[in-house]
Structures are given as C-alpha cells and as structure tokens.
PDB file of C-alpha atoms in Angstrom:
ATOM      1  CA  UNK A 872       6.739 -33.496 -39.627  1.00 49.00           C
ATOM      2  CA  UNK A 873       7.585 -34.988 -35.890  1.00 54.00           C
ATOM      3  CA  UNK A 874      10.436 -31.684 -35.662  1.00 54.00           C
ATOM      4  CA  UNK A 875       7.328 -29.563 -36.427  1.00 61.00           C
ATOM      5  CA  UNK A 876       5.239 -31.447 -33.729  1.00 63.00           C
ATOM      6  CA  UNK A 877       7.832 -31.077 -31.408  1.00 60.00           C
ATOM      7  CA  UNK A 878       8.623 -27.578 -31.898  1.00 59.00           C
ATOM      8  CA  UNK A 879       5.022 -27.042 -31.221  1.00 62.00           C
ATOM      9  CA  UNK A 880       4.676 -28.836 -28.014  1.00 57.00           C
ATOM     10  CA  UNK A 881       7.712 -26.522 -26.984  1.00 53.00           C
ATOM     11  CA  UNK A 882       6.041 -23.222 -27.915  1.00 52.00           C
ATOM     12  CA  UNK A 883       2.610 -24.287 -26.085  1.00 50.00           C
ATOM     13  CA  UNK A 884       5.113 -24.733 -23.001  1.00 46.00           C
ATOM     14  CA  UNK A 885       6.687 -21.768 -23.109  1.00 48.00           C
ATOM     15  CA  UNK A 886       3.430 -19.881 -23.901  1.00 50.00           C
ATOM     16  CA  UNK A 887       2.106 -21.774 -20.780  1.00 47.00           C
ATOM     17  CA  UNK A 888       5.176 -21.213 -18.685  1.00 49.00           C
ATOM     18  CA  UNK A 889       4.500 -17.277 -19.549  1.00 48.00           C
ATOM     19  CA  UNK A 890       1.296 -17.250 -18.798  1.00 47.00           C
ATOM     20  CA  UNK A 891       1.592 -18.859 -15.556  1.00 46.00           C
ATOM     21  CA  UNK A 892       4.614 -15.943 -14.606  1.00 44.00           C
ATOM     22  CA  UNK A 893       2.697 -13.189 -16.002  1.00 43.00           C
ATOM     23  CA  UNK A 894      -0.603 -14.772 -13.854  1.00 45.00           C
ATOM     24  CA  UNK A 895       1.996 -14.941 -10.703  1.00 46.00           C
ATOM     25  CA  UNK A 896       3.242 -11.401 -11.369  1.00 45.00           C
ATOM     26  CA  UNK A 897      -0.010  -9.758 -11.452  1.00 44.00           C
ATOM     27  CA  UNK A 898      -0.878 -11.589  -8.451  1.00 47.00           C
ATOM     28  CA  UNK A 899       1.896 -10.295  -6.762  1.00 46.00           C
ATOM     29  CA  UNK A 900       0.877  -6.824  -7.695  1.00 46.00           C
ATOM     30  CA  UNK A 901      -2.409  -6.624  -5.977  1.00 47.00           C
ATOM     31  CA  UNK A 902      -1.276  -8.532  -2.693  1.00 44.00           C
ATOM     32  CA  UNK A 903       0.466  -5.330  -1.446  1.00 46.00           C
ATOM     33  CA  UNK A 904       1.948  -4.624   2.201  1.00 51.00           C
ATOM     34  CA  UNK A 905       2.036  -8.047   3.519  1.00 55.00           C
ATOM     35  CA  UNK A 906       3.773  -7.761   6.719  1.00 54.00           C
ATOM     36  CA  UNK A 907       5.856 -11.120   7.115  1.00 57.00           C
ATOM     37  CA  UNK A 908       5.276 -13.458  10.001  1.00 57.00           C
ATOM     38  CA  UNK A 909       8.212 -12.892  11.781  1.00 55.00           C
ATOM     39  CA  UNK A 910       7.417  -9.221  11.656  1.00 70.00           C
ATOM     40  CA  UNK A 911       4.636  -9.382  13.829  1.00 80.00           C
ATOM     41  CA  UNK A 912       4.510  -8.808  17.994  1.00 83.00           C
ATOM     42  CA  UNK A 913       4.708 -12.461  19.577  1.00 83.00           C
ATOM     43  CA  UNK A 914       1.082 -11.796  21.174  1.00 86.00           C
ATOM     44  CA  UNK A 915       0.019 -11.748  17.127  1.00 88.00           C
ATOM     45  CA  UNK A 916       1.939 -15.113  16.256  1.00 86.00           C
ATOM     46  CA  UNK A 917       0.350 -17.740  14.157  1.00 90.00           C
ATOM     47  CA  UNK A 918       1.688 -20.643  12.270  1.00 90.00           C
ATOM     48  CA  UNK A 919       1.543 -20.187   8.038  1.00 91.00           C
ATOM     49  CA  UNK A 920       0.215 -22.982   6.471  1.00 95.00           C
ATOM     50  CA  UNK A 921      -0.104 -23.920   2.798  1.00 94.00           C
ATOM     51  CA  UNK A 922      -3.859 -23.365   2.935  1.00 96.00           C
ATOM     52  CA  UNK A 923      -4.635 -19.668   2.447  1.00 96.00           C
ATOM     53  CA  UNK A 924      -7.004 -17.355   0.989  1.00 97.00           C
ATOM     54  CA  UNK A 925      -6.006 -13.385   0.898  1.00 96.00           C
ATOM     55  CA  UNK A 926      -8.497 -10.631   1.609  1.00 94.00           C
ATOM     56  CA  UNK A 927      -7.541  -7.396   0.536  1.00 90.00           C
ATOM     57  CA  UNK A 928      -8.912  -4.326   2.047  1.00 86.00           C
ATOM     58  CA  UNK A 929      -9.577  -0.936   0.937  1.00 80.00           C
ATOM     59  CA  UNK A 930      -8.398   0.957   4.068  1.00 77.00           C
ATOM     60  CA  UNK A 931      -9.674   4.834   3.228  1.00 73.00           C
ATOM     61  CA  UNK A 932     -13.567   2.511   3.376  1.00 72.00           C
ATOM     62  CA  UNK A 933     -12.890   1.121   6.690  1.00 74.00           C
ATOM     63  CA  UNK A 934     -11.686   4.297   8.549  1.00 69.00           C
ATOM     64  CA  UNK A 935     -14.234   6.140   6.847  1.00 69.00           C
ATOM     65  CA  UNK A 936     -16.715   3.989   8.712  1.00 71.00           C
ATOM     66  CA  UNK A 937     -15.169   3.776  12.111  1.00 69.00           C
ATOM     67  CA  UNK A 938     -16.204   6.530  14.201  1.00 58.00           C
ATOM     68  CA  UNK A 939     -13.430   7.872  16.565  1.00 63.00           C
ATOM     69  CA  UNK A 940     -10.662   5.522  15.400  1.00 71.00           C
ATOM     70  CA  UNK A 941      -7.245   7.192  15.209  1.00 73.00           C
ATOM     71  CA  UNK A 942      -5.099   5.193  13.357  1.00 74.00           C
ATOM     72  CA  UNK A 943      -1.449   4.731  15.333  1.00 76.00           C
ATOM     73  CA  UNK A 944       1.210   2.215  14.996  1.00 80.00           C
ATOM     74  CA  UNK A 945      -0.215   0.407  17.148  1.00 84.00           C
ATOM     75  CA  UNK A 946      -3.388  -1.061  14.617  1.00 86.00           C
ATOM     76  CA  UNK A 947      -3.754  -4.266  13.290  1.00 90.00           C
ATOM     77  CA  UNK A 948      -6.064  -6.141  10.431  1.00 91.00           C
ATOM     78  CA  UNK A 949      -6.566  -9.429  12.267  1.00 95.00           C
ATOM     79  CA  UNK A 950      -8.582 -12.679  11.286  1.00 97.00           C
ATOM     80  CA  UNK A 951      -9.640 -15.693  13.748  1.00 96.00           C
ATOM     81  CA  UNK A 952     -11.339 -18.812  13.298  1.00 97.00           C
ATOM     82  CA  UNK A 953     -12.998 -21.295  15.907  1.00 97.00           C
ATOM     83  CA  UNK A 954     -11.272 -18.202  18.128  1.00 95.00           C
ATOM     84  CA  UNK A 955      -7.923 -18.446  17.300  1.00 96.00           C
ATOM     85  CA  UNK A 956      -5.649 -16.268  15.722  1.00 96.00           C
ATOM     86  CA  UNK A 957      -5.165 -17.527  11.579  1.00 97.00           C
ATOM     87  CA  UNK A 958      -4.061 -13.714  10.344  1.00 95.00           C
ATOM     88  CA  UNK A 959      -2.972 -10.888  11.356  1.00 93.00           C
ATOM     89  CA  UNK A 960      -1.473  -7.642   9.105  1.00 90.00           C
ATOM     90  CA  UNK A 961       0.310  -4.412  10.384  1.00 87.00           C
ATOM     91  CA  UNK A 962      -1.552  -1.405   9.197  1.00 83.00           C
ATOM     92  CA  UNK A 963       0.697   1.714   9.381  1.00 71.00           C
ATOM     93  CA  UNK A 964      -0.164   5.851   9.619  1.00 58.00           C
ATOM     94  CA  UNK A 965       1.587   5.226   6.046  1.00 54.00           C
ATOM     95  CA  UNK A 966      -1.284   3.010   4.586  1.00 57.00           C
ATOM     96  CA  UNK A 967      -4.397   4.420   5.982  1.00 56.00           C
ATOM     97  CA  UNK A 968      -5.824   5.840   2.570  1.00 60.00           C
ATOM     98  CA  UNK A 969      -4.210   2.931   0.507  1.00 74.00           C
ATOM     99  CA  UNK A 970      -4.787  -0.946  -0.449  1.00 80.00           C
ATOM    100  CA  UNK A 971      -3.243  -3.311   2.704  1.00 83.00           C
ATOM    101  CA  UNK A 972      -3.746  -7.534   2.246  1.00 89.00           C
ATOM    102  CA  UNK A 973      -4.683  -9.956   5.019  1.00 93.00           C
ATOM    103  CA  UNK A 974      -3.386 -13.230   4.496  1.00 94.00           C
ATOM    104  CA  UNK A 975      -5.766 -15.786   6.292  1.00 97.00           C
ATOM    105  CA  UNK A 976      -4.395 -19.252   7.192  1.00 97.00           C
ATOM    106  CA  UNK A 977      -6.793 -22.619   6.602  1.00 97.00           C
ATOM    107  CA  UNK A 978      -6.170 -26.148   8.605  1.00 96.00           C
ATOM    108  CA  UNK A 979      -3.476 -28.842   6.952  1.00 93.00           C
ATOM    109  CA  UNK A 980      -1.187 -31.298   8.072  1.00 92.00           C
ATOM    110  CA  UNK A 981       0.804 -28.677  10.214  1.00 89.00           C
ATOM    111  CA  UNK A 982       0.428 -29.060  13.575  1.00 90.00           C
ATOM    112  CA  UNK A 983      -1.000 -26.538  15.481  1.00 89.00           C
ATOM    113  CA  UNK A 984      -3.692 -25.769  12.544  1.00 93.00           C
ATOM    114  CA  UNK A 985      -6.386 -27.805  13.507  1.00 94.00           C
ATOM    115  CA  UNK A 986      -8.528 -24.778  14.330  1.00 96.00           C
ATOM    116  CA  UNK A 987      -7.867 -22.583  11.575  1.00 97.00           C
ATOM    117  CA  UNK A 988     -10.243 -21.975   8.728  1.00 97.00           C
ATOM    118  CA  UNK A 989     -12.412 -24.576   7.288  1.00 97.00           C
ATOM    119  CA  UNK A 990     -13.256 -24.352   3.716  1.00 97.00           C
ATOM    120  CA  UNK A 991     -16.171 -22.577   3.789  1.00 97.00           C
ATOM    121  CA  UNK A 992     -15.627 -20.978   6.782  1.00 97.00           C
ATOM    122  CA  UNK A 993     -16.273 -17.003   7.623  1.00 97.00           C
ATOM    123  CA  UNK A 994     -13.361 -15.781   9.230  1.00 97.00           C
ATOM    124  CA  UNK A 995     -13.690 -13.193  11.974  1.00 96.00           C
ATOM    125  CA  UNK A 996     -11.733 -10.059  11.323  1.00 95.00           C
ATOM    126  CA  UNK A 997     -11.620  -6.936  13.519  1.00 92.00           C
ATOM    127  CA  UNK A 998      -9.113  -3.858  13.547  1.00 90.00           C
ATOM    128  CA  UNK A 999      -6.728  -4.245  17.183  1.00 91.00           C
ATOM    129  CA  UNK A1000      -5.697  -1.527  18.542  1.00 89.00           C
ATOM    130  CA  UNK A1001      -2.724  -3.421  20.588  1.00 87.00           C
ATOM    131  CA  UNK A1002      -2.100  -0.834  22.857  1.00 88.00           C
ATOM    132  CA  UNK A1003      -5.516  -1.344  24.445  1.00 89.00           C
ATOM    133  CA  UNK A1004      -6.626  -4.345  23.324  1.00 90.00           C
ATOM    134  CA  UNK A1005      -9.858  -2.723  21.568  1.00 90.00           C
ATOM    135  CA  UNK A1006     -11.296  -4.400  18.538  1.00 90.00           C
ATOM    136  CA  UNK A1007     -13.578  -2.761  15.572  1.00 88.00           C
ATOM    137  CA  UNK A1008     -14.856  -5.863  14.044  1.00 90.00           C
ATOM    138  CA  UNK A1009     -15.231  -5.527  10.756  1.00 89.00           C
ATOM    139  CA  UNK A1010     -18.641  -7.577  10.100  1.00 81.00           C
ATOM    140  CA  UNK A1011     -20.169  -4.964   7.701  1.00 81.00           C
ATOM    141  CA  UNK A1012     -18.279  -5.687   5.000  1.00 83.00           C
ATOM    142  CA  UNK A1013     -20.003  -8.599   3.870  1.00 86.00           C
ATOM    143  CA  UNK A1014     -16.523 -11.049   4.000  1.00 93.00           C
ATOM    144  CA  UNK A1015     -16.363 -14.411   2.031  1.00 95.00           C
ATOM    145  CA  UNK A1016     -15.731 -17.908   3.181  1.00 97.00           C
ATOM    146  CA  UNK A1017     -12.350 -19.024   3.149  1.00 97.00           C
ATOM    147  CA  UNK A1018     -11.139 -20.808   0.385  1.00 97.00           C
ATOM    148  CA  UNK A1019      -8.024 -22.113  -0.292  1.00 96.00           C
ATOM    149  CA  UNK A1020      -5.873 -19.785  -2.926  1.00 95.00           C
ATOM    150  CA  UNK A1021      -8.293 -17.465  -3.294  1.00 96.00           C
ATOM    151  CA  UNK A1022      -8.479 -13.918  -3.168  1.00 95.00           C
ATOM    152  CA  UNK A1023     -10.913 -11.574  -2.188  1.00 94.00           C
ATOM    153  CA  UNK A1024     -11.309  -7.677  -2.535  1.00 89.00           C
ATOM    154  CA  UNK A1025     -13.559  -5.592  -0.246  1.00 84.00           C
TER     155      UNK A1025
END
C-alpha cells in the first residue's frame, strides 16, 4: 500500500512538472519577437527587473490606424512610467503585418527601478520613430494596468 502511495505522489509530480513545461512552452509561443536588452540603441536602455507584465500587439491594427506612418528601421514600441523609459521593442519592415511583444518592467529591489511601473499602473506606450524623435502614442487601445507576470493582448 505505501509503494502505491508513493508511486502516486510521483505521477502527480510529473503530471505537474508537465503541465508547468507545457504552460511555459505555450507561453513562449505567443511572446514572439522580443528584441533583447542589449539589442537595443543606448538612448532606449532600461534596466530588466523581475517584475514584468508583457503586452502583445497586433501590429497590421496599429498601422492601420496611424495616418502617414511609414514604418522604417528606425520604429520602436516603447512603454514609460512616472516618465521614464520601463520598455522598449524593435519593430522591423519584417513585422509590420504580424504579432510583436512589449515587455514592460515594474519597480523591485534593483536599483535604478524606483520609477518603473506600479502595480496598477497604466503604462504610457507610443510608437518612436528614432530618427526624429516623433511619437504616435498609442492611447486608443484601451491598455491595462501593469501587473506583475501578466500578459496582455491588444
């Protein structure tokens, strides 16, 4: 009887160990394009934090509703709190019609976060161009507070 106990407690961990990877995995499959941190122009630098919430944007909507913007190399999907810089995401001619994720970083123990996102917090986030300096905020689309791990889809 206690082997049969035992070799149940190990199947509920493995079930819950592959739950938790396929969870992870499919997670992994709808954060596409994330540009890494040290991919970014130094003018678009911010810290990464363990406190994060993704947003991930349907980019065919948003140029559909900017008037006159041309995508080029040059764009960027960037998020600021309290005014200073907590995200920012390359978007490429390449992307344009497809899915792109903006990772948005909340305050913890790391300095240099004490002005990032509160919980419950609306982010700010705009399209750069960062040739000129020109920003399309991006208001309209109704974006959630920041919560930690969370992910949102607009």
């Amino acid at each position: 009887m206690a082997v049969n106990r035992q070799d149940e407690r190990i199947t509920n961990v493995k079930r819950n160990i592959d739950t938790k990877a396929l969870h992870l995995f499919k997670q992994s499959q709808i954060l596409p394009d994330i540009t890494p941190i040290d991919d970014l122009p130094n003018e678009l630098s911010y810290t990464q934090t363990s406190s994060q919430a993704f947003y991930i944007w349907n980019l065919s909507n948003v140029f559909n509703n900017i008037i006159n913007l041309k995508l080029t190399n040059n764009h960027y999907l960037i998020a600021e709190c309290n005014d200073v810089l907590v995200g920012a995401q390359h978007i490429s001619k390449l992307n344009k019609k497809s899915q792109t994720t903006l990772s948005v970083m909340g305050k913890d123990t790391i300095l240099g976060s004490e002005q990032y996102c509160d919980m419950g917090q609306i982010p700010d986030i705009f399209i750069l161009d960062n040739s000129t300096g020109k920003t399309y905020p991006l208001n309209m689309y109704n974006i959630q507070p920041f919560y930690n791990n969370e992910i949102y889809i607009i």
